[in-house]
Amino acid sequence: SALTVAALVTESGTATAVARCGVDAVGNGGYSYAGHQASDLGHGARAIITLTRETEVAAGGQVAGWVGVGGPGQGPNGEDMWIQVGIAAVELTKPFLYAEITRAGRYGQLMILERELPVGTSRSVAVLEMAGQPGWWRVWVDGSPVTKPIRLRGSSGRWAPIATAESYNGGRVACNRFAFRFERVSVS
């Protein structure tokens, strides 16, 4: 069976995303998500994300815990556009820290920021629009920028920030196993 992801939120604002098998995610293109999207538009998202167990990723699949803004169809003229940062794993890889930038009309760009993260690794990650520069964004890790300014035309004031766990089962009935803890989640 495929994956369902459950997000548990405690009174302290800590969320844990844990994989559970049993629901067919193939009808959703193979993707399952659990997390939170802000109810208001914002200028970024941040969180401390911790990898809390070994990942097991089915053939052709992936898992990730990330924060970001934008998404499919959320760019100008309904084009795909987003920016995100988080921890991910794909089949036969150790978890890694990454940033992903997808600009309208272009293929996404995946940047590997750190390889082979062991269980227990925490990173403070953020995607933030630059003050006084509408439509210009940066990715931050542990309080430092890790990208140059990134222009995403027409993005300012359009997106609700997201903190989520994601699983992709390769488009077939399969089960990925993973767990991420999200702490100090906030939006800008």
Coordinates of C-alpha atoms in Angstrom, one line a residue:
S1 CA 0.0 0.0 0.0
A2 CA 1.1 3.6 -0.5
L3 CA 1.8 6.3 2.0
T4 CA -0.2 8.5 4.2
V5 CA 1.7 11.2 6.1
A6 CA 0.4 12.3 9.5
A7 CA 1.4 15.6 11.1
L8 CA 1.2 15.9 14.9
V9 CA 1.3 19.3 16.5
T10 CA 2.0 19.7 20.2
E11 CA 1.2 22.7 22.5
S12 CA 4.8 23.9 22.1
G13 CA 4.3 24.4 18.3
T14 CA 6.4 21.4 17.5
A15 CA 5.2 19.2 14.6
T16 CA 6.3 15.8 13.7
A17 CA 5.6 14.3 10.3
V18 CA 5.6 10.5 10.4
A19 CA 5.1 8.1 7.5
R20 CA 2.2 5.6 7.7
C21 CA 1.3 3.1 5.0
G22 CA -2.2 2.3 4.0
V23 CA -3.7 4.8 1.6
D24 CA -3.3 4.7 -2.2
A25 CA -1.6 8.0 -3.1
V26 CA -1.4 7.1 -6.8
G27 CA -4.6 9.1 -7.5
N28 CA -2.7 12.2 -6.4
G29 CA 0.1 11.7 -8.9
G30 CA 1.9 9.6 -6.3
Y31 CA 2.4 12.6 -3.9
S32 CA 1.3 12.8 -0.2
Y33 CA 1.8 15.9 2.0
A34 CA 1.2 16.7 5.6
G35 CA 2.0 20.1 7.1
H36 CA 0.6 23.6 7.2
Q37 CA 0.1 26.4 4.7
A38 CA -0.5 29.9 6.2
S39 CA -4.0 31.3 5.9
D40 CA -2.5 34.7 4.9
L41 CA -0.1 35.7 2.2
G42 CA 3.4 36.3 3.4
H43 CA 7.0 36.9 2.5
G44 CA 8.6 33.7 3.6
A45 CA 8.7 30.7 6.0
R46 CA 11.2 29.3 8.5
A47 CA 11.6 26.3 10.8
I48 CA 14.0 24.0 12.5
I49 CA 13.7 20.7 10.7
T50 CA 15.2 17.5 12.3
L51 CA 15.6 14.1 10.6
T52 CA 14.3 11.7 13.3
R53 CA 14.6 8.3 11.7
E54 CA 16.4 6.5 8.8
T55 CA 14.7 7.0 5.5
E56 CA 13.5 4.1 3.4
V57 CA 12.5 5.3 -0.1
A58 CA 10.7 3.0 -2.6
A59 CA 12.0 2.7 -6.2
G60 CA 11.7 6.0 -8.0
G61 CA 10.4 7.8 -5.0
Q62 CA 11.5 10.6 -2.7
V63 CA 10.7 12.1 0.7
A64 CA 11.3 15.6 2.1
G65 CA 10.6 18.0 4.9
W66 CA 10.7 21.6 3.8
V67 CA 9.6 25.2 4.1
G68 CA 8.8 27.5 1.1
V69 CA 6.5 29.6 -0.9
G70 CA 4.7 29.2 -4.3
G71 CA 3.8 26.0 -6.0
P72 CA 2.3 24.4 -9.2
G73 CA 0.3 27.0 -11.1
Q74 CA 1.1 29.8 -8.7
G75 CA 3.4 31.9 -10.9
P76 CA 2.4 34.5 -13.5
N77 CA -0.2 33.3 -16.0
G78 CA -0.7 30.1 -13.9
E79 CA 2.8 28.8 -14.5
D80 CA 4.6 26.7 -11.9
M81 CA 6.9 28.8 -9.6
W82 CA 8.3 28.1 -6.1
I83 CA 11.2 28.3 -3.8
Q84 CA 11.8 25.9 -0.9
V85 CA 14.5 24.5 1.4
G86 CA 14.6 21.4 3.5
I87 CA 15.9 17.8 4.0
A88 CA 15.2 15.1 1.5
A89 CA 16.1 11.6 0.4
V90 CA 15.6 9.7 -2.8
E91 CA 16.0 6.0 -3.5
L92 CA 19.5 4.7 -2.7
T93 CA 20.8 8.0 -1.2
K94 CA 21.5 9.3 2.3
P95 CA 19.4 12.3 3.3
F96 CA 20.6 15.7 2.1
L97 CA 20.0 19.4 2.7
Y98 CA 18.7 21.1 -0.5
A99 CA 17.1 24.2 -2.0
E100 CA 14.8 24.1 -5.0
I101 CA 14.0 27.0 -7.2
T102 CA 11.4 26.8 -10.0
R103 CA 10.9 29.9 -12.1
A104 CA 8.0 30.4 -14.5
G105 CA 8.6 28.8 -17.8
R106 CA 11.7 26.9 -16.7
Y107 CA 12.6 23.6 -15.3
G108 CA 13.3 23.5 -11.6
Q109 CA 16.8 23.9 -10.2
L110 CA 17.8 21.5 -7.3
M111 CA 20.8 22.7 -5.3
I112 CA 22.4 20.2 -2.9
L113 CA 23.6 22.2 0.1
E114 CA 24.9 19.4 2.3
R115 CA 25.2 15.6 1.7
E116 CA 24.7 12.5 3.9
L117 CA 22.9 13.9 6.9
P118 CA 22.8 11.4 9.8
V119 CA 19.6 10.8 11.8
G120 CA 19.3 13.5 14.5
T121 CA 20.6 16.2 12.2
S122 CA 18.7 19.6 12.7
R123 CA 18.9 22.6 10.4
S124 CA 17.3 26.0 10.8
V125 CA 16.1 26.8 7.3
A126 CA 14.2 29.7 5.8
V127 CA 13.0 31.1 2.5
L128 CA 12.6 34.9 2.8
E129 CA 11.7 37.7 0.4
M130 CA 14.4 40.4 0.6
A131 CA 13.3 43.6 2.5
G132 CA 12.7 46.5 0.1
Q133 CA 13.2 44.3 -3.0
P134 CA 9.8 42.9 -4.0
G135 CA 10.1 39.6 -5.9
W136 CA 13.7 38.9 -4.8
W137 CA 14.2 35.9 -2.5
R138 CA 17.0 34.1 -0.6
V139 CA 17.4 30.7 1.0
W140 CA 18.9 30.7 4.5
V141 CA 20.5 27.9 6.6
D142 CA 21.5 28.2 10.2
G143 CA 21.2 32.0 10.0
S144 CA 23.3 32.5 6.9
P145 CA 22.2 33.1 3.3
V146 CA 23.2 30.1 1.1
T147 CA 22.0 31.6 -2.3
K148 CA 22.5 34.8 -4.1
P149 CA 19.3 36.9 -4.5
I150 CA 16.8 35.0 -6.7
R151 CA 14.4 36.9 -8.9
L152 CA 10.9 35.4 -9.0
R153 CA 8.9 37.9 -11.1
G154 CA 5.4 38.7 -9.9
S155 CA 5.8 36.7 -6.6
S156 CA 5.7 39.5 -4.0
G157 CA 2.6 39.4 -1.9
R158 CA 1.1 36.4 -3.8
W159 CA 2.0 33.3 -1.8
A160 CA 1.0 31.7 1.5
P161 CA 4.1 30.3 3.2
I162 CA 4.2 26.5 3.7
A163 CA 5.9 24.0 6.1
T164 CA 5.3 20.4 5.1
A165 CA 6.5 16.9 4.7
E166 CA 6.2 15.3 1.3
S167 CA 6.4 11.8 -0.1
Y168 CA 6.4 10.6 -3.6
N169 CA 6.0 6.9 -4.3
G170 CA 7.3 6.8 -7.9
G171 CA 3.7 6.8 -9.3
R172 CA 2.8 3.4 -8.0
V173 CA 1.6 1.7 -4.9
A174 CA 4.7 1.7 -2.6
C175 CA 5.6 2.8 0.9
N176 CA 8.2 5.3 1.9
R177 CA 9.3 5.5 5.5
F178 CA 10.6 8.7 7.1
A179 CA 10.1 11.1 10.0
F180 CA 10.9 14.8 10.3
R181 CA 10.3 17.1 13.3
F182 CA 9.5 20.8 12.7
E183 CA 10.1 23.3 15.4
R184 CA 9.8 27.1 15.7
V185 CA 7.8 27.2 12.5
S186 CA 7.0 30.8 11.6
V187 CA 6.0 33.0 8.6
S188 CA 7.2 36.4 7.6

